[in-house]
Short mmCIF file of C-alpha atoms in Angstrom, two decimals:
data_model
loop_
_atom_site.label_atom_id
_atom_site.label_comp_id
_atom_site.label_asym_id
_atom_site.label_seq_id
_atom_site.Cartn_x
_atom_site.Cartn_y
_atom_site.Cartn_z
CA MET C 224 -2.51 -13.33 80.80
CA PHE C 225 0.05 -16.06 80.11
CA LYS C 226 0.58 -14.78 76.52
CA ASN C 227 1.49 -11.40 77.86
CA ILE C 228 3.96 -12.95 80.36
CA PHE C 229 5.67 -14.99 77.74
CA LYS C 230 5.71 -12.08 75.29
CA ASN C 231 7.91 -10.11 77.67
CA ILE C 232 10.19 -13.05 78.48
CA GLY C 233 13.33 -12.37 76.42
CA PRO C 234 17.02 -13.40 76.29
CA GLY C 235 17.37 -13.65 80.11
CA PRO C 236 16.52 -17.41 80.38
CA LEU C 237 18.85 -17.97 77.41
CA VAL C 238 21.64 -16.32 79.36
CA ALA C 239 20.82 -18.34 82.39
CA ALA C 240 20.91 -21.42 80.19
CA ALA C 241 24.31 -20.40 78.91
CA PHE C 242 25.85 -20.07 82.42
CA ILE C 243 24.22 -23.16 83.85
CA GLY C 244 26.16 -25.68 81.57
CA PRO C 245 27.86 -28.89 82.51
CA GLY C 246 30.86 -27.07 83.85
CA THR C 247 28.72 -25.07 86.28
CA VAL C 248 26.90 -28.17 87.35
CA THR C 249 30.19 -29.95 88.01
CA VAL C 250 31.72 -26.94 89.97
CA CYS C 251 28.54 -26.56 92.02
CA THR C 252 28.43 -30.34 92.69
CA LEU C 253 32.04 -30.41 93.85
CA ALA C 254 31.66 -27.22 95.89
CA GLY C 255 28.60 -28.95 97.79
CA VAL C 256 30.45 -32.31 98.21
CA GLY C 257 33.70 -30.63 99.33
CA PHE C 258 32.45 -27.70 101.48
CA GLY C 259 28.92 -28.30 102.40
CA TYR C 260 26.80 -25.17 102.55
CA SER C 261 29.75 -22.87 103.51
CA LEU C 262 30.40 -21.69 99.90
CA LEU C 263 26.79 -20.74 98.92
CA TRP C 264 27.71 -16.98 99.66
CA ALA C 265 30.04 -17.18 96.64
CA MET C 266 27.07 -17.89 94.46
CA THR C 267 25.18 -14.96 96.17
CA LEU C 268 28.17 -12.74 95.17
CA ALA C 269 28.22 -14.28 91.68
CA ILE C 270 24.55 -13.42 91.19
CA ILE C 271 25.05 -9.83 92.10
CA PHE C 272 28.05 -9.62 89.69
CA THR C 273 26.11 -11.25 86.94
CA VAL C 274 23.03 -9.06 87.41
CA VAL C 275 25.11 -5.79 87.33
CA LEU C 276 27.19 -6.82 84.16
CA GLN C 277 24.38 -8.46 82.27
CA GLU C 278 22.02 -5.43 82.86
CA MET C 279 24.78 -3.28 81.41
CA SER C 280 25.22 -5.52 78.28
CA ALA C 281 21.43 -5.80 77.82
CA ARG C 282 20.96 -2.00 78.12
CA LEU C 283 23.74 -1.45 75.56
CA GLY C 284 22.03 -3.87 73.18
CA LEU C 285 18.65 -2.24 73.43
CA ILE C 286 19.81 1.52 73.27
CA SER C 287 22.48 1.16 70.70
CA GLN C 288 20.94 -1.67 68.65
CA LYS C 289 24.41 -3.08 68.40
CA GLY C 290 26.15 -6.19 69.76
CA LEU C 291 28.98 -5.76 72.23
CA SER C 292 31.64 -6.94 69.75
CA GLU C 293 30.29 -4.41 67.12
CA THR C 294 30.66 -1.66 69.58
CA ILE C 295 34.14 -2.64 70.47
CA ARG C 296 35.15 -2.56 66.82
CA SER C 297 33.56 0.94 66.24
CA GLU C 298 34.45 2.69 69.58
CA ILE C 299 38.11 1.76 69.97
CA LYS C 300 39.80 4.22 67.47
CA HIS C 301 43.49 3.37 68.01
CA PRO C 302 44.25 0.78 65.19
CA VAL C 303 46.78 -1.30 67.45
CA ALA C 304 44.45 -1.39 70.29
CA LYS C 305 41.57 -2.35 68.01
CA VAL C 306 43.39 -5.26 66.50
CA PHE C 307 44.47 -6.53 70.01
CA ALA C 308 40.99 -6.34 71.13
CA VAL C 309 39.55 -8.13 68.20
CA VAL C 310 42.13 -10.91 68.23
CA LEU C 311 41.70 -11.33 72.08
CA ILE C 312 37.99 -11.58 71.73
CA LEU C 313 38.06 -13.91 68.76
CA SER C 314 40.54 -16.22 70.51
CA ALA C 315 38.68 -16.35 73.82
CA ILE C 316 35.13 -16.56 72.51
CA VAL C 317 35.39 -18.44 69.08
CA VAL C 318 38.21 -20.68 69.88
CA GLY C 319 37.25 -21.05 73.57
CA ASN C 320 33.64 -21.95 72.77
CA ALA C 321 34.94 -24.59 70.22
CA ALA C 322 36.94 -26.16 72.93
CA TYR C 323 34.15 -26.16 75.48
CA GLU C 324 31.59 -27.31 73.04
CA ALA C 325 32.63 -30.95 73.35
CA GLY C 326 32.19 -30.58 77.12
CA ASN C 327 28.74 -29.14 76.76
CA ILE C 328 27.72 -32.00 74.46
CA SER C 329 29.43 -34.64 76.71
CA GLY C 330 27.57 -33.10 79.78
CA GLY C 331 24.16 -33.75 78.04
CA VAL C 332 25.31 -37.25 77.14
CA LEU C 333 26.34 -38.06 80.69
CA GLY C 334 22.83 -37.10 81.82
CA LEU C 335 21.32 -39.47 79.32
CA GLU C 336 23.80 -42.30 79.92
CA THR C 337 22.77 -42.37 83.60
CA ILE C 338 19.29 -43.19 82.55
CA ILE C 339 19.52 -45.18 79.35
CA GLY C 340 23.12 -46.42 79.13
CA ASN C 341 25.65 -45.82 76.47
CA PRO C 342 24.47 -46.62 72.84
CA SER C 343 27.94 -46.50 71.19
CA PHE C 344 28.77 -48.17 67.97
CA ASP C 345 32.02 -48.89 66.05
CA ILE C 346 33.24 -47.61 62.77
CA GLY C 347 36.21 -49.66 61.98
CA SER C 348 38.55 -49.53 64.96
CA VAL C 349 36.93 -46.35 66.26
CA SER C 350 34.16 -46.32 68.95
CA VAL C 351 31.58 -43.52 68.32
CA ASN C 352 29.02 -42.27 70.98
CA GLY C 353 25.61 -42.16 69.38
CA LEU C 354 24.24 -39.86 72.01
CA SER C 355 26.84 -37.19 71.08
CA ILE C 356 25.67 -37.27 67.55
CA LEU C 357 21.94 -37.20 68.61
CA ILE C 358 22.48 -34.08 70.75
CA GLY C 359 24.57 -32.38 68.00
CA ILE C 360 21.89 -33.05 65.40
CA ILE C 361 19.20 -31.57 67.70
CA ALA C 362 21.36 -28.36 68.19
CA PHE C 363 22.18 -28.19 64.47
CA VAL C 364 18.43 -28.21 63.47
CA LEU C 365 17.54 -25.55 66.02
CA LEU C 366 20.35 -23.33 65.00
CA TYR C 367 19.97 -23.88 61.27
CA LEU C 368 16.26 -22.75 61.39
CA GLY C 369 17.54 -19.23 62.15
CA ASN C 370 14.26 -18.35 63.83
CA TYR C 371 14.81 -16.37 67.07
CA LYS C 372 11.27 -17.01 68.35
CA VAL C 373 11.57 -20.82 67.79
CA LEU C 374 14.99 -20.84 69.45
CA GLU C 375 13.86 -18.76 72.31
CA ARG C 376 10.83 -21.02 73.13
CA VAL C 377 12.76 -24.24 72.84
CA LEU C 378 15.50 -22.95 75.13
CA ILE C 379 13.08 -21.50 77.57
CA THR C 380 11.30 -24.86 77.69
CA LEU C 381 14.63 -26.67 78.37
CA VAL C 382 15.53 -24.07 81.11
CA ILE C 383 12.32 -24.69 82.80
CA LEU C 384 12.87 -28.44 82.68
CA MET C 385 16.46 -28.09 83.93
CA SER C 386 15.33 -25.77 86.79
CA LEU C 387 12.62 -28.04 87.96
CA ALA C 388 14.88 -31.05 87.84
CA PHE C 389 17.61 -29.41 90.02
CA ILE C 390 15.12 -27.83 92.45
CA ILE C 391 13.19 -31.07 92.91
CA THR C 392 16.54 -32.86 93.49
CA ALA C 393 17.55 -30.37 96.16
CA ILE C 394 14.09 -30.57 97.84
CA MET C 395 14.41 -34.50 97.95
CA THR C 396 17.66 -34.36 99.83
CA LYS C 397 16.03 -32.29 102.61
CA PRO C 398 18.72 -29.52 103.07
CA ASN C 399 19.21 -27.87 106.42
CA LEU C 400 17.49 -24.47 105.80
CA VAL C 401 19.17 -22.72 108.69
CA ALA C 402 22.55 -23.84 107.36
CA VAL C 403 21.49 -22.85 103.75
CA PHE C 404 20.70 -19.28 104.93
CA LYS C 405 23.91 -18.94 106.91
CA GLY C 406 25.89 -20.30 104.06
CA ALA C 407 24.34 -17.98 101.56
CA PHE C 408 24.83 -14.58 103.42
CA ILE C 409 27.80 -15.14 105.86
CA PRO C 410 31.13 -15.55 103.95
CA LYS C 411 33.43 -18.35 105.12
CA PHE C 412 36.85 -19.50 103.65
CA PRO C 413 37.35 -23.11 104.46
CA GLU C 414 40.96 -24.40 103.90
CA GLU C 415 41.88 -24.93 100.17
CA SER C 416 38.49 -23.40 99.07
CA LEU C 417 39.93 -20.33 97.22
CA LEU C 418 39.98 -21.81 93.74
CA THR C 419 36.56 -23.27 94.21
CA ILE C 420 35.25 -19.93 95.24
CA ILE C 421 36.80 -18.32 92.21
CA ALA C 422 35.43 -21.01 89.99
CA LEU C 423 31.92 -20.54 91.35
CA VAL C 424 32.02 -16.81 90.44
CA GLY C 425 33.89 -17.32 87.22
CA THR C 426 31.59 -19.95 85.86
CA THR C 427 28.54 -17.73 86.67
CA VAL C 428 30.12 -14.70 84.76
CA PRO C 429 31.45 -16.16 81.52
CA PRO C 430 32.65 -13.40 79.18
CA TYR C 431 30.76 -14.82 76.19
CA ASN C 432 27.40 -14.28 78.06
CA LEU C 433 28.00 -10.47 77.82
CA PHE C 434 28.29 -10.65 74.10
CA LEU C 435 25.48 -13.05 73.72
CA HIS C 436 23.01 -10.92 75.84
CA ALA C 437 23.61 -7.63 73.92
CA SER C 438 23.08 -9.40 70.61
CA LEU C 439 19.88 -11.32 71.56
CA VAL C 440 18.28 -8.23 73.21
CA LYS C 441 18.50 -6.44 69.89
CA GLU C 442 16.96 -9.38 68.06
CA LYS C 443 13.94 -9.30 70.61
CA TRP C 444 13.38 -5.51 71.38
CA HIS C 445 13.84 -2.36 69.43
CA ASP C 446 12.22 0.41 71.37
CA LYS C 447 13.89 2.33 74.21
CA LYS C 448 10.53 2.06 76.18
CA ASP C 449 11.14 -1.59 76.51
CA LEU C 450 14.12 -1.15 78.97
CA LYS C 451 11.87 -1.84 81.92
CA HIS C 452 11.10 -5.35 80.26
CA VAL C 453 14.77 -5.97 79.48
CA ARG C 454 15.66 -5.24 83.03
CA LYS C 455 12.91 -7.33 84.54
CA ASP C 456 13.81 -10.20 82.29
CA THR C 457 17.57 -9.95 83.20
CA PHE C 458 17.02 -9.76 87.00
CA ILE C 459 14.48 -12.56 87.24
CA ALA C 460 16.35 -14.87 85.00
CA VAL C 461 19.85 -14.40 86.50
CA ILE C 462 18.59 -14.64 90.18
CA PHE C 463 16.59 -17.76 89.26
CA GLY C 464 19.60 -19.22 87.53
CA GLY C 465 21.70 -18.47 90.64
CA ILE C 466 19.08 -20.20 92.79
CA VAL C 467 19.23 -23.20 90.49
CA SER C 468 23.04 -23.31 90.88
CA MET C 469 22.53 -23.19 94.79
CA CYS C 470 20.16 -26.18 94.48
CA ILE C 471 22.90 -28.16 92.79
CA MET C 472 25.27 -27.25 95.55
CA MET C 473 22.70 -28.41 98.20
CA ALA C 474 22.26 -31.72 96.52
CA GLY C 475 26.01 -32.21 96.59
CA VAL C 476 26.01 -31.66 100.30
CA SER C 477 24.03 -34.80 100.93
CA ILE C 478 26.91 -36.92 99.33
CA GLN C 479 30.19 -36.84 101.23
CA ALA C 480 32.12 -39.26 99.20
CA THR C 481 35.51 -38.86 97.61
CA GLU C 482 34.53 -40.71 94.42
CA VAL C 483 32.15 -37.95 93.32
CA SER C 484 34.09 -36.10 90.57
CA ASN C 485 31.06 -34.77 88.54
CA ALA C 486 27.35 -34.50 88.39
CA SER C 487 26.90 -37.97 86.82
CA ASP C 488 28.54 -39.45 89.89
CA LEU C 489 26.34 -37.31 92.09
CA ALA C 490 23.28 -38.74 90.32
CA LYS C 491 24.38 -42.26 90.92
CA GLY C 492 25.30 -41.46 94.46
CA LEU C 493 21.91 -40.00 95.20
CA GLU C 494 20.05 -43.25 94.22
CA PRO C 495 20.78 -45.47 97.26
CA LEU C 496 20.02 -42.49 99.65
CA PHE C 497 16.90 -40.99 98.15
CA GLY C 498 15.74 -43.64 95.52
CA SER C 499 15.87 -43.81 91.74
CA TYR C 500 13.79 -40.73 91.27
CA ALA C 501 16.62 -38.42 92.59
CA LYS C 502 19.04 -40.04 90.04
CA TYR C 503 16.44 -39.40 87.15
CA PHE C 504 15.80 -35.78 88.14
CA LEU C 505 19.39 -34.78 88.28
CA SER C 506 20.25 -36.67 85.17
CA ILE C 507 17.41 -34.93 83.36
CA GLY C 508 18.78 -31.65 84.68
CA LEU C 509 22.27 -32.39 83.46
CA PHE C 510 20.95 -33.34 80.11
CA ALA C 511 19.12 -30.06 79.62
CA ALA C 512 22.08 -28.11 80.89
CA GLY C 513 24.31 -29.69 78.37
CA ILE C 514 22.00 -29.22 75.41
CA THR C 515 21.10 -25.64 76.19
CA SER C 516 24.88 -24.79 76.44
CA ALA C 517 25.49 -26.80 73.31
CA ILE C 518 23.15 -24.47 71.46
CA THR C 519 24.14 -21.10 73.00
CA ALA C 520 27.88 -21.46 72.82
CA PRO C 521 28.11 -21.71 69.11
CA LEU C 522 25.43 -19.02 68.77
CA ALA C 523 27.49 -16.51 70.90
CA ALA C 524 30.60 -17.43 68.99
CA ALA C 525 28.82 -16.59 65.64
CA PHE C 526 27.53 -13.19 66.99
CA VAL C 527 31.01 -12.29 68.19
CA ALA C 528 32.78 -13.28 64.91
CA ASN C 529 30.09 -11.23 63.01
CA GLY C 530 30.62 -8.17 65.10
CA CYS C 531 34.38 -8.32 65.24
CA LEU C 532 34.77 -8.87 61.53
CA GLY C 533 32.13 -6.44 60.52
CA TRP C 534 29.64 -8.92 58.93
CA LYS C 535 25.99 -8.37 58.94
CA SER C 536 24.29 -9.88 62.01
CA ASN C 537 21.72 -12.24 60.41
CA LEU C 538 20.86 -15.60 61.91
CA LYS C 539 20.35 -16.97 58.45
CA SER C 540 23.41 -15.52 56.73
CA LYS C 541 26.00 -17.92 55.25
CA LYS C 542 28.93 -16.52 57.26
CA PHE C 543 26.96 -16.56 60.51
CA ARG C 544 25.92 -20.20 59.94
CA ALA C 545 29.52 -21.04 58.98
CA VAL C 546 30.86 -20.04 62.30
CA TRP C 547 28.46 -21.93 64.48
CA MET C 548 28.56 -25.08 62.22
CA VAL C 549 32.41 -25.23 62.60
CA ILE C 550 32.08 -25.02 66.51
CA LEU C 551 29.31 -27.37 66.61
CA ILE C 552 30.84 -29.94 64.33
CA LEU C 553 34.17 -29.80 66.31
CA GLY C 554 32.22 -30.36 69.55
CA ILE C 555 30.27 -33.28 68.09
CA LEU C 556 33.62 -34.79 66.83
CA PHE C 557 35.63 -34.44 70.07
CA SER C 558 32.63 -35.59 72.22
CA SER C 559 31.58 -38.62 70.12
CA LEU C 560 35.21 -39.81 69.75
CA GLY C 561 36.03 -39.10 73.37
CA ILE C 562 38.90 -36.69 72.37
CA LYS C 563 40.02 -34.38 75.10
CA SER C 564 41.53 -31.31 73.70
CA ILE C 565 43.56 -30.42 76.75
CA GLU C 566 45.88 -27.68 75.20
CA ILE C 567 43.04 -25.94 73.40
CA ILE C 568 41.05 -25.88 76.69
CA LYS C 569 43.96 -24.59 78.53
CA PHE C 570 44.42 -21.81 76.00
CA ALA C 571 40.81 -20.92 76.26
CA GLN C 572 41.02 -20.73 79.99
CA VAL C 573 43.85 -18.25 79.79
CA ALA C 574 42.24 -16.08 77.23
CA ASN C 575 38.87 -16.04 79.01
CA GLY C 576 40.72 -15.36 82.27
CA ILE C 577 42.42 -12.23 80.58
CA LEU C 578 39.26 -11.18 78.67
CA LEU C 579 36.82 -11.00 81.73
CA PRO C 580 38.54 -7.86 83.22
CA VAL C 581 39.11 -6.31 79.88
CA ILE C 582 35.54 -6.71 78.72
CA ALA C 583 34.31 -5.65 82.24
CA GLY C 584 36.48 -2.38 81.96
CA PHE C 585 35.34 -1.75 78.42
CA LEU C 586 31.76 -2.20 79.35
CA ILE C 587 32.05 0.39 82.26
CA TRP C 588 33.78 2.74 79.83
CA ILE C 589 31.23 2.40 77.16
CA MET C 590 28.24 2.65 79.53
CA ASN C 591 29.33 6.13 80.46
CA LYS C 592 29.28 7.53 76.99
CA SER C 593 26.49 9.98 76.44
CA SER C 594 27.17 10.01 72.78
CA LEU C 595 26.03 6.34 72.49
CA LEU C 596 23.57 5.92 75.28
CA GLY C 597 22.19 9.43 76.16
CA ASP C 598 20.19 9.49 79.38
CA ASN C 599 20.63 5.70 79.65
CA LYS C 600 24.32 5.71 80.56
CA ASN C 601 25.40 4.47 83.92
CA THR C 602 24.45 6.13 87.16
CA THR C 603 26.92 6.64 90.04
CA THR C 604 25.65 3.57 91.86
CA GLN C 605 25.99 1.39 88.77
CA ASN C 606 29.56 2.60 88.26
CA VAL C 607 30.40 1.73 91.93
CA PHE C 608 29.15 -1.79 91.55
CA GLY C 609 31.01 -1.93 88.15
CA PHE C 610 34.33 -0.86 89.39
CA ALA C 611 34.04 -3.38 92.47
CA ILE C 612 33.34 -6.05 89.85
CA LEU C 613 36.21 -5.05 87.87
CA ALA C 614 38.58 -5.35 90.67
CA ILE C 615 37.44 -8.72 91.72
CA SER C 616 37.53 -9.84 87.98
CA ILE C 617 41.16 -8.84 87.87
CA LEU C 618 41.69 -11.21 90.86
CA LEU C 619 39.86 -13.88 88.94
CA SER C 620 42.20 -13.26 85.91
CA VAL C 621 45.40 -13.53 88.15
CA ALA C 622 43.90 -16.69 89.75
CA THR C 623 43.24 -18.23 86.36
CA LEU C 624 46.75 -17.69 85.14
CA ASN C 625 48.09 -18.90 88.47
CA LYS C 626 46.15 -22.09 88.16
CA VAL C 627 47.04 -22.73 84.53
CA PHE C 628 50.75 -21.86 84.80
CA HIS C 629 51.39 -22.90 88.43
CA LEU C 630 52.85 -19.40 89.36
CA ASN C 631 52.39 -19.89 93.07
CA ILE C 632 51.16 -16.21 93.25
CA PHE C 633 49.04 -17.21 96.34
#
């Protein structure tokens, strides 16, 4: 029985692991600390968006047996448009994931430091964080093995660990269930909450997940008859991932303090209220969130680079390994030395902000092509949801540009 259950678990948990990284944990923590339960509805909205877009991406991967970046390269015929799309995608996903990788590793480090302290050491006049190197080595070994089944099992185990940690933390804080349900289904816009709402939606629907999902589905499944398994895997994993994000927000509600700026602060803040166990559970969750994202971000970048540049998609190929190695090594370097690549991250934010509506628009267009998908193209209902998401993703794009460049659009 359990063997059959795990047999049909696919890339869904890996996609959930990718969007519940340290950035998501921090955004959800700050949303709970700053606005209580009132922004839980934004996460409900984000779950709907993610389910719709990830289902399209997964369906594309199964039916076409191509990754999203490969499809973009083959379906856009105009040479100028093709070059623009490839450059934008490579900039946002490959360069962007390199910039965020240090944050993923540092997030895992924060979780461990809360429990075991900071085992740093000096090389000359430079202080190096040993935990960053440890997490980097773990990620390197798992990626270098190039075995999808091993990678899948390890990440699913980490996702289960992360989920249990955050759910138990939320239960320990004894949330007001009436307020939780109201917050989850009744939209409210507290003062100065707009950017937090946008961040909650944006961090749950990162563009690189759309590329990662299509590529992983074709690694796992090859028969059109498996579409029901693909959909079930996607729906369960994304909804469960959203619930985990909500649990992080609920834990944040119990701490109403200005000094909380990230999940590590929340872990320390929970200790005097709920005992040391609360701190440990949240710290373990943050560690698992960091290490899973530290693995999936380089993996997504390698799939994207392969598809955009026309390389063979093989987990053990030299070119594939070269891409994720560069991103992982940069992440380890920046994290272990405490370097904050502000300008690169700012560039990645802009590129990802522009990319989300572009990719959502392309996805809707490609999912209506009978020549590629046959009877599995989008239904009218799927298109209605898709275009609604496209409109809101444009708002997210404008808001991202507004935030980075201080345009004062709203």
